[in-house]
């Protein structure tokens, strides 16, 4: 924790009531002539946001792709890139939450790079570390307008859903980080309470996992992790309030602190074995089962992961339990008790805690485990393969 590097990418953040009115000056600052918008059907048809962005952009508005699906399916992203190219886009304005924001990064990559999407994604040679191709071409600037809190708001990586059912396609290019981010109060309040709670749950889950890895972190990372947890825990119960813009902005701030955690030298995606197992299995699960969302999936996997991976990181389990105000007992079955208590904590929020409650079939589990072993963020050194039986046990326990 005494030797570290901190790299702070430039980004402008505009938050609060009327924040989106600053969009024209951001477009002018970036020298934009053809701003192309990206969003999903709900934003396009159930909110005034797309029309508002078009009006604010004025003559700079070059059109929009409005059919980006949940978890950013590859086919949707390719179609969006084709339309953006045809429109002569020199800027992308992503309006939405995690799926749309990460799709925007890959659209920027496809606009600039030659080669198929598969060739531009992270490669997994058998028995070797994963390799992310160097994507050297300049990228068009990206502006992110959030409708829900997500740590996808300020990253350079993105994972797309393989429409054919294979492992996620992972992309990384630091040049796809946004030039500006908007936490506009009215935009955030367009999200239905269920979506706001789901995305907020995902932010809180990451903050909870990071609470299990504060001791080893450098002082900058410690600050981000501790305050992200405080913000997310206080805001989570209020996310269902359709009028509480402050809670949604606070959750956005918690998510941005998680981005800064990584920029300041943290490794939030592989903080400890529980975080790694849940993140890898969760990503594979909601890629295979469209009825699952990220936040809920991570929550229901956490208790089983404590039971089956907790013995590999007992201090992290202790710190996670304390963050949830769960008593820690030094007993042979301590991990089982803590795992059960974690599940009960999430249950009190009204979250179903069994995969069967979502109609997920155990027949998916072999493919889920295989795909979990191809997750760069959770397993950059290919260590999870040594724990395949534990991964299987987590899924069976969660069922």
Coordinates of C-alpha atoms in Angstrom, one line a residue:
X1 CA 0.0 0.0 0.0
X2 CA 3.0 2.3 0.2
X3 CA 4.1 1.9 -3.4
X4 CA 1.5 2.7 -6.1
X5 CA 0.6 4.8 -9.1
X6 CA -2.5 6.9 -9.6
X7 CA -3.6 8.0 -13.1
X8 CA -6.6 10.4 -13.4
X9 CA -8.1 10.5 -16.8
X10 CA -9.7 13.9 -17.7
X11 CA -13.5 13.9 -17.5
X12 CA -16.1 16.6 -16.8
X13 CA -19.0 15.6 -14.6
X14 CA -22.2 17.7 -14.5
X15 CA -24.7 16.8 -11.8
X16 CA -28.1 18.0 -10.4
X17 CA -31.2 19.8 -11.6
X18 CA -30.7 21.2 -15.1
X19 CA -27.3 19.6 -15.6
X20 CA -28.1 18.5 -19.1
X21 CA -28.4 22.2 -20.2
X22 CA -24.6 22.1 -20.3
X23 CA -24.5 19.7 -23.2
X24 CA -24.2 22.3 -25.9
X25 CA -21.1 23.8 -24.4
X26 CA -19.5 20.3 -24.1
X27 CA -20.2 19.6 -27.8
X28 CA -18.7 23.0 -28.6
X29 CA -15.6 22.3 -26.4
X30 CA -15.0 19.0 -28.2
X31 CA -15.4 20.5 -31.7
X32 CA -18.3 18.2 -32.5
X33 CA -20.1 18.6 -35.8
X34 CA -22.1 15.3 -36.0
X35 CA -23.2 14.0 -32.6
X36 CA -24.9 10.5 -32.9
X37 CA -27.0 9.3 -30.0
X38 CA -27.3 5.8 -28.6
X39 CA -30.0 4.4 -26.4
X40 CA -32.5 1.6 -25.8
X41 CA -36.1 1.4 -26.8
X42 CA -37.4 2.4 -23.3
X43 CA -35.4 5.7 -23.3
X44 CA -36.5 6.4 -26.9
X45 CA -40.2 5.7 -26.4
X46 CA -41.0 6.2 -22.8
X47 CA -38.9 9.3 -21.9
X48 CA -38.4 12.7 -23.4
X49 CA -34.6 12.3 -23.2
X50 CA -33.8 11.6 -26.8
X51 CA -35.9 14.6 -28.0
X52 CA -34.2 16.8 -25.3
X53 CA -30.7 15.8 -26.4
X54 CA -31.6 16.4 -30.0
X55 CA -33.0 19.8 -29.2
X56 CA -29.9 20.7 -27.1
X57 CA -27.6 19.5 -29.8
X58 CA -29.4 21.4 -32.5
X59 CA -27.7 21.4 -35.9
X60 CA -25.0 19.1 -34.4
X61 CA -27.6 16.2 -33.9
X62 CA -26.8 13.6 -36.5
X63 CA -29.4 10.9 -35.6
X64 CA -29.7 8.1 -33.2
X65 CA -29.7 4.3 -32.8
X66 CA -32.5 3.5 -30.5
X67 CA -32.6 -0.3 -30.2
X68 CA -29.7 -1.3 -28.0
X69 CA -30.8 -4.3 -26.0
X70 CA -30.2 -5.5 -22.4
X71 CA -26.5 -6.5 -21.8
X72 CA -25.4 -5.0 -25.1
X73 CA -26.0 -7.8 -27.6
X74 CA -23.2 -7.9 -30.3
X75 CA -25.7 -7.7 -33.2
X76 CA -27.2 -4.5 -31.8
X77 CA -23.8 -2.9 -31.3
X78 CA -22.7 -3.8 -34.9
X79 CA -25.9 -2.3 -36.3
X80 CA -25.4 0.9 -34.2
X81 CA -21.9 1.3 -35.5
X82 CA -23.1 0.9 -39.1
X83 CA -25.7 3.6 -38.6
X84 CA -23.2 5.9 -36.8
X85 CA -20.7 5.5 -39.6
X86 CA -23.4 6.3 -42.2
X87 CA -24.3 9.4 -40.3
X88 CA -20.7 10.6 -40.3
X89 CA -20.6 10.6 -36.5
X90 CA -17.7 12.4 -34.8
X91 CA -19.1 12.1 -31.3
X92 CA -21.3 9.5 -29.5
X93 CA -23.9 10.5 -26.9
X94 CA -24.9 7.4 -24.9
X95 CA -28.1 7.8 -23.0
X96 CA -28.9 5.1 -20.5
X97 CA -27.3 2.8 -18.0
X98 CA -24.7 0.0 -18.1
X99 CA -25.7 -1.8 -21.3
X100 CA -25.9 1.4 -23.4
X101 CA -22.7 3.0 -22.0
X102 CA -20.6 -0.1 -22.6
X103 CA -22.1 -0.5 -26.0
X104 CA -21.0 3.1 -26.8
X105 CA -17.4 2.2 -26.2
X106 CA -17.5 -0.7 -28.6
X107 CA -19.3 1.4 -31.2
X108 CA -16.4 3.8 -31.0
X109 CA -14.0 0.9 -31.4
X110 CA -15.8 -0.5 -34.5
X111 CA -15.9 3.0 -36.1
X112 CA -12.2 3.3 -35.8
X113 CA -10.6 -0.1 -36.1
X114 CA -10.5 -2.6 -39.0
X115 CA -11.2 -6.3 -38.4
X116 CA -14.1 -8.3 -37.1
X117 CA -15.5 -7.7 -33.6
X118 CA -14.0 -11.1 -32.5
X119 CA -10.5 -10.1 -33.6
X120 CA -10.7 -6.9 -31.7
X121 CA -11.9 -8.5 -28.4
X122 CA -9.7 -10.1 -25.7
X123 CA -8.3 -13.5 -26.8
X124 CA -8.1 -16.6 -24.6
X125 CA -5.3 -18.8 -25.9
X126 CA -5.5 -22.3 -24.3
X127 CA -3.3 -22.6 -21.2
X128 CA -2.1 -19.0 -21.6
X129 CA -2.9 -15.6 -20.0
X130 CA -5.6 -13.6 -21.9
X131 CA -4.5 -11.0 -24.4
X132 CA -6.2 -7.7 -25.1
X133 CA -5.4 -6.5 -28.7
X134 CA -3.8 -3.0 -28.9
X135 CA -6.4 -0.8 -30.5
X136 CA -4.3 2.2 -31.6
X137 CA -6.6 4.2 -33.9
X138 CA -8.0 7.5 -32.5
X139 CA -11.6 7.2 -31.2
X140 CA -14.4 9.7 -31.4
X141 CA -15.3 11.4 -28.1
X142 CA -18.1 9.9 -26.0
X143 CA -20.5 11.7 -23.7
X144 CA -22.5 9.6 -21.2
X145 CA -25.9 10.7 -19.9
X146 CA -26.9 8.4 -17.1
X147 CA -30.4 7.2 -16.4
X148 CA -29.3 4.9 -13.6
X149 CA -26.2 4.5 -11.5
X150 CA -23.5 2.3 -12.9
X151 CA -19.7 1.9 -12.6
X152 CA -19.8 1.5 -16.4
X153 CA -19.9 5.3 -16.7
X154 CA -16.2 5.9 -16.7
X155 CA -14.3 2.8 -17.9
X156 CA -12.3 1.9 -20.9
X157 CA -13.5 -1.7 -21.1
X158 CA -16.7 -3.3 -22.2
X159 CA -18.3 -6.7 -22.4
X160 CA -20.9 -7.6 -25.0
X161 CA -23.4 -10.4 -25.0
X162 CA -22.8 -13.0 -27.7
X163 CA -26.1 -13.3 -29.5
X164 CA -25.1 -16.9 -30.5
X165 CA -24.8 -17.9 -26.8
X166 CA -21.0 -18.1 -26.5
X167 CA -18.8 -16.3 -23.8
X168 CA -19.0 -12.6 -23.6
X169 CA -16.8 -10.6 -26.0
X170 CA -14.5 -8.3 -23.9
X171 CA -13.0 -5.1 -25.3
X172 CA -10.6 -2.7 -23.8
X173 CA -9.4 0.7 -25.1
X174 CA -8.6 3.6 -22.6
X175 CA -9.4 6.0 -25.5
X176 CA -13.1 5.1 -25.2
X177 CA -13.4 6.7 -21.7
X178 CA -16.0 9.5 -21.8
X179 CA -15.1 13.2 -22.2
X180 CA -18.1 14.2 -20.1
X181 CA -20.7 12.5 -17.8
X182 CA -24.1 13.9 -16.9
X183 CA -26.0 13.0 -13.7
X184 CA -29.0 15.1 -14.6
X185 CA -31.7 14.9 -12.0
X186 CA -34.6 14.6 -14.4
X187 CA -32.8 12.1 -16.6
X188 CA -32.1 9.9 -13.5
X189 CA -35.7 10.1 -12.4
X190 CA -36.9 8.6 -15.8
X191 CA -35.7 5.2 -14.7
X192 CA -38.5 3.1 -13.2
X193 CA -37.9 2.4 -9.5
X194 CA -37.2 -1.3 -10.2
X195 CA -34.4 -0.5 -12.6
X196 CA -33.0 2.2 -10.3
X197 CA -32.9 -0.3 -7.4
X198 CA -31.4 -3.1 -9.6
X199 CA -28.5 -0.9 -10.8
X200 CA -28.1 0.6 -7.3
X201 CA -27.9 -2.9 -5.9
X202 CA -25.0 -3.6 -8.4
X203 CA -23.2 -0.6 -7.2
X204 CA -23.8 -1.5 -3.6
X205 CA -22.6 -5.1 -4.1
X206 CA -19.3 -3.8 -5.6
X207 CA -18.9 -1.5 -2.6
X208 CA -19.5 -4.4 -0.3
X209 CA -16.9 -6.5 -2.0
X210 CA -14.4 -3.7 -1.8
X211 CA -15.1 -3.4 1.9
X212 CA -13.4 -6.9 2.1
X213 CA -10.2 -5.4 0.6
X214 CA -9.7 -2.1 2.3
X215 CA -6.8 -3.1 4.6
X216 CA -4.4 -3.9 1.7
X217 CA -5.3 -0.8 -0.4
X218 CA -3.3 2.4 -0.8
X219 CA -4.7 5.5 1.0
X220 CA -6.4 6.9 -2.2
X221 CA -8.2 3.6 -2.8
X222 CA -9.1 3.3 0.8
X223 CA -10.9 6.7 0.7
X224 CA -12.9 5.8 -2.4
X225 CA -13.9 2.4 -1.0
X226 CA -15.0 3.6 2.4
X227 CA -17.0 6.5 1.0
X228 CA -18.5 4.5 -1.8
X229 CA -19.8 2.0 0.7
X230 CA -21.3 4.8 2.9
X231 CA -23.0 6.5 0.0
X232 CA -24.3 3.3 -1.6
X233 CA -25.6 1.8 1.7
X234 CA -27.5 5.0 2.6
X235 CA -28.9 5.4 -0.9
X236 CA -30.0 1.8 -1.6
X237 CA -33.2 1.8 0.5
X238 CA -34.3 5.0 -1.2
X239 CA -33.8 3.9 -4.8
X240 CA -37.4 2.8 -5.2
X241 CA -38.6 6.4 -4.5
X242 CA -39.5 7.8 -7.9
X243 CA -39.0 11.4 -6.6
X244 CA -35.6 11.0 -4.7
X245 CA -33.1 12.4 -7.2
X246 CA -30.6 12.9 -4.5
X247 CA -30.4 9.2 -3.7
X248 CA -29.8 8.4 -7.4
X249 CA -27.1 11.1 -7.7
X250 CA -25.4 9.7 -4.6
X251 CA -25.5 6.3 -6.1
X252 CA -23.9 7.6 -9.3
X253 CA -21.2 9.2 -7.1
X254 CA -20.6 5.9 -5.4
X255 CA -20.2 4.2 -8.8
X256 CA -17.7 6.9 -9.9
X257 CA -15.7 6.4 -6.8
X258 CA -15.4 2.7 -7.8
X259 CA -14.0 3.9 -11.2
X260 CA -11.5 6.1 -9.3
X261 CA -10.6 3.2 -7.1
X262 CA -9.2 1.4 -10.1
X263 CA -7.5 4.5 -11.5
X264 CA -5.8 5.0 -8.2
X265 CA -4.2 1.6 -8.2
X266 CA -7.0 -0.6 -6.9
X267 CA -8.1 -3.9 -8.4
X268 CA -11.8 -3.8 -7.6
X269 CA -12.8 -6.6 -10.0
X270 CA -10.5 -9.2 -8.4
X271 CA -10.3 -7.9 -4.8
X272 CA -10.6 -11.4 -3.2
X273 CA -12.0 -14.8 -4.0
X274 CA -15.6 -14.1 -3.2
X275 CA -15.7 -11.0 -5.5
X276 CA -13.9 -12.9 -8.3
X277 CA -16.2 -16.0 -8.1
X278 CA -19.4 -14.0 -8.0
X279 CA -18.4 -11.6 -10.7
X280 CA -17.3 -14.3 -13.1
X281 CA -20.3 -16.6 -12.5
X282 CA -22.7 -13.6 -12.5
X283 CA -21.5 -12.3 -15.8
X284 CA -21.8 -15.8 -17.3
X285 CA -25.3 -16.3 -15.8
X286 CA -27.0 -13.2 -17.0
X287 CA -25.4 -13.6 -20.4
X288 CA -27.1 -17.0 -20.6
X289 CA -30.4 -16.1 -18.8
X290 CA -31.9 -12.9 -20.0
X291 CA -34.4 -12.7 -17.1
X292 CA -31.5 -12.0 -14.7
X293 CA -30.0 -8.6 -14.0
X294 CA -26.5 -7.9 -12.7
X295 CA -27.3 -6.6 -9.3
X296 CA -29.7 -9.3 -8.3
X297 CA -27.5 -12.0 -9.7
X298 CA -24.5 -10.8 -7.7
X299 CA -26.6 -10.5 -4.5
X300 CA -28.0 -14.0 -4.7
X301 CA -24.6 -15.6 -5.4
X302 CA -22.8 -13.9 -2.6
X303 CA -24.0 -16.1 0.3
X304 CA -23.1 -19.3 -1.5
X305 CA -19.7 -17.9 -2.5
X306 CA -19.0 -17.1 1.1
X307 CA -19.7 -20.7 2.0
X308 CA -17.5 -22.2 -0.7
X309 CA -14.8 -19.6 -1.2
X310 CA -14.7 -17.9 2.2
X311 CA -12.1 -20.3 3.6
X312 CA -9.6 -18.9 1.0
X313 CA -10.0 -15.3 2.2
X314 CA -11.3 -15.4 5.8
X315 CA -10.2 -11.8 6.6
X316 CA -12.3 -10.5 3.6
X317 CA -15.3 -12.4 4.9
X318 CA -14.9 -10.9 8.3
X319 CA -14.7 -7.4 6.8
X320 CA -17.7 -8.0 4.6
X321 CA -19.8 -9.3 7.5
X322 CA -18.8 -6.3 9.6
X323 CA -19.9 -3.9 6.8
X324 CA -23.3 -5.5 6.9
X325 CA -23.3 -5.4 10.8
X326 CA -23.3 -9.2 10.9
X327 CA -21.7 -10.8 13.9
X328 CA -18.7 -13.0 13.2
X329 CA -18.4 -16.3 15.0
X330 CA -15.1 -18.2 15.3
X331 CA -16.6 -21.7 14.8
X332 CA -16.0 -24.5 12.3
X333 CA -19.2 -23.7 10.6
X334 CA -18.6 -19.9 10.6
X335 CA -18.5 -19.5 6.9
X336 CA -21.9 -21.3 6.6
X337 CA -23.4 -19.0 9.2
X338 CA -22.0 -15.9 7.6
X339 CA -23.1 -17.0 4.2
X340 CA -26.6 -17.6 5.5
X341 CA -26.7 -14.2 7.2
X342 CA -25.5 -12.4 4.0
X343 CA -28.4 -14.1 2.1
X344 CA -30.9 -13.0 4.8
X345 CA -29.6 -9.4 4.7
X346 CA -30.4 -9.2 1.0
X347 CA -33.7 -11.1 1.5
X348 CA -34.9 -8.3 3.8
X349 CA -34.6 -5.9 0.8
X350 CA -37.1 -8.1 -1.0
X351 CA -34.6 -9.8 -3.3
X352 CA -35.3 -13.4 -4.3
X353 CA -32.3 -15.5 -3.2
X354 CA -32.7 -18.6 -5.4
X355 CA -31.9 -19.1 -9.1
X356 CA -35.0 -21.3 -9.4
X357 CA -37.1 -18.3 -8.5
X358 CA -36.1 -16.8 -11.8
X359 CA -36.7 -20.0 -13.8
X360 CA -33.0 -20.6 -14.4
X361 CA -32.4 -24.2 -15.3
X362 CA -29.5 -26.2 -13.8
X363 CA -28.9 -27.4 -17.4
X364 CA -27.2 -24.0 -18.0
X365 CA -24.6 -24.6 -15.2
X366 CA -21.9 -26.4 -17.2
X367 CA -21.8 -23.7 -19.8
X368 CA -21.9 -21.0 -17.1
X369 CA -18.8 -22.4 -15.4
X370 CA -17.0 -22.7 -18.8
X371 CA -17.8 -19.1 -19.6
X372 CA -16.9 -17.9 -16.1
X373 CA -13.4 -19.1 -16.8
X374 CA -13.1 -16.6 -19.7
X375 CA -13.5 -13.4 -17.7
X376 CA -10.5 -11.1 -17.8
X377 CA -11.5 -8.8 -14.9
X378 CA -12.1 -11.6 -12.5
X379 CA -9.4 -14.0 -13.7
X380 CA -6.6 -12.2 -15.5
X381 CA -4.1 -14.9 -14.4
X382 CA -6.4 -17.9 -15.2
X383 CA -6.5 -19.1 -11.6
X384 CA -10.2 -19.9 -11.3
X385 CA -9.9 -23.1 -13.3
X386 CA -8.2 -24.6 -10.2
X387 CA -11.5 -24.1 -8.4
X388 CA -14.0 -25.4 -10.8
X389 CA -15.6 -27.7 -8.2
X390 CA -16.2 -24.7 -6.0
X391 CA -17.8 -22.7 -8.8
X392 CA -20.1 -25.7 -9.5
X393 CA -21.0 -25.8 -5.8
X394 CA -21.8 -22.1 -5.7
X395 CA -24.3 -22.5 -8.5
X396 CA -25.9 -25.6 -7.0
X397 CA -26.1 -23.9 -3.6
X398 CA -27.7 -20.8 -5.2
X399 CA -30.2 -22.9 -7.1

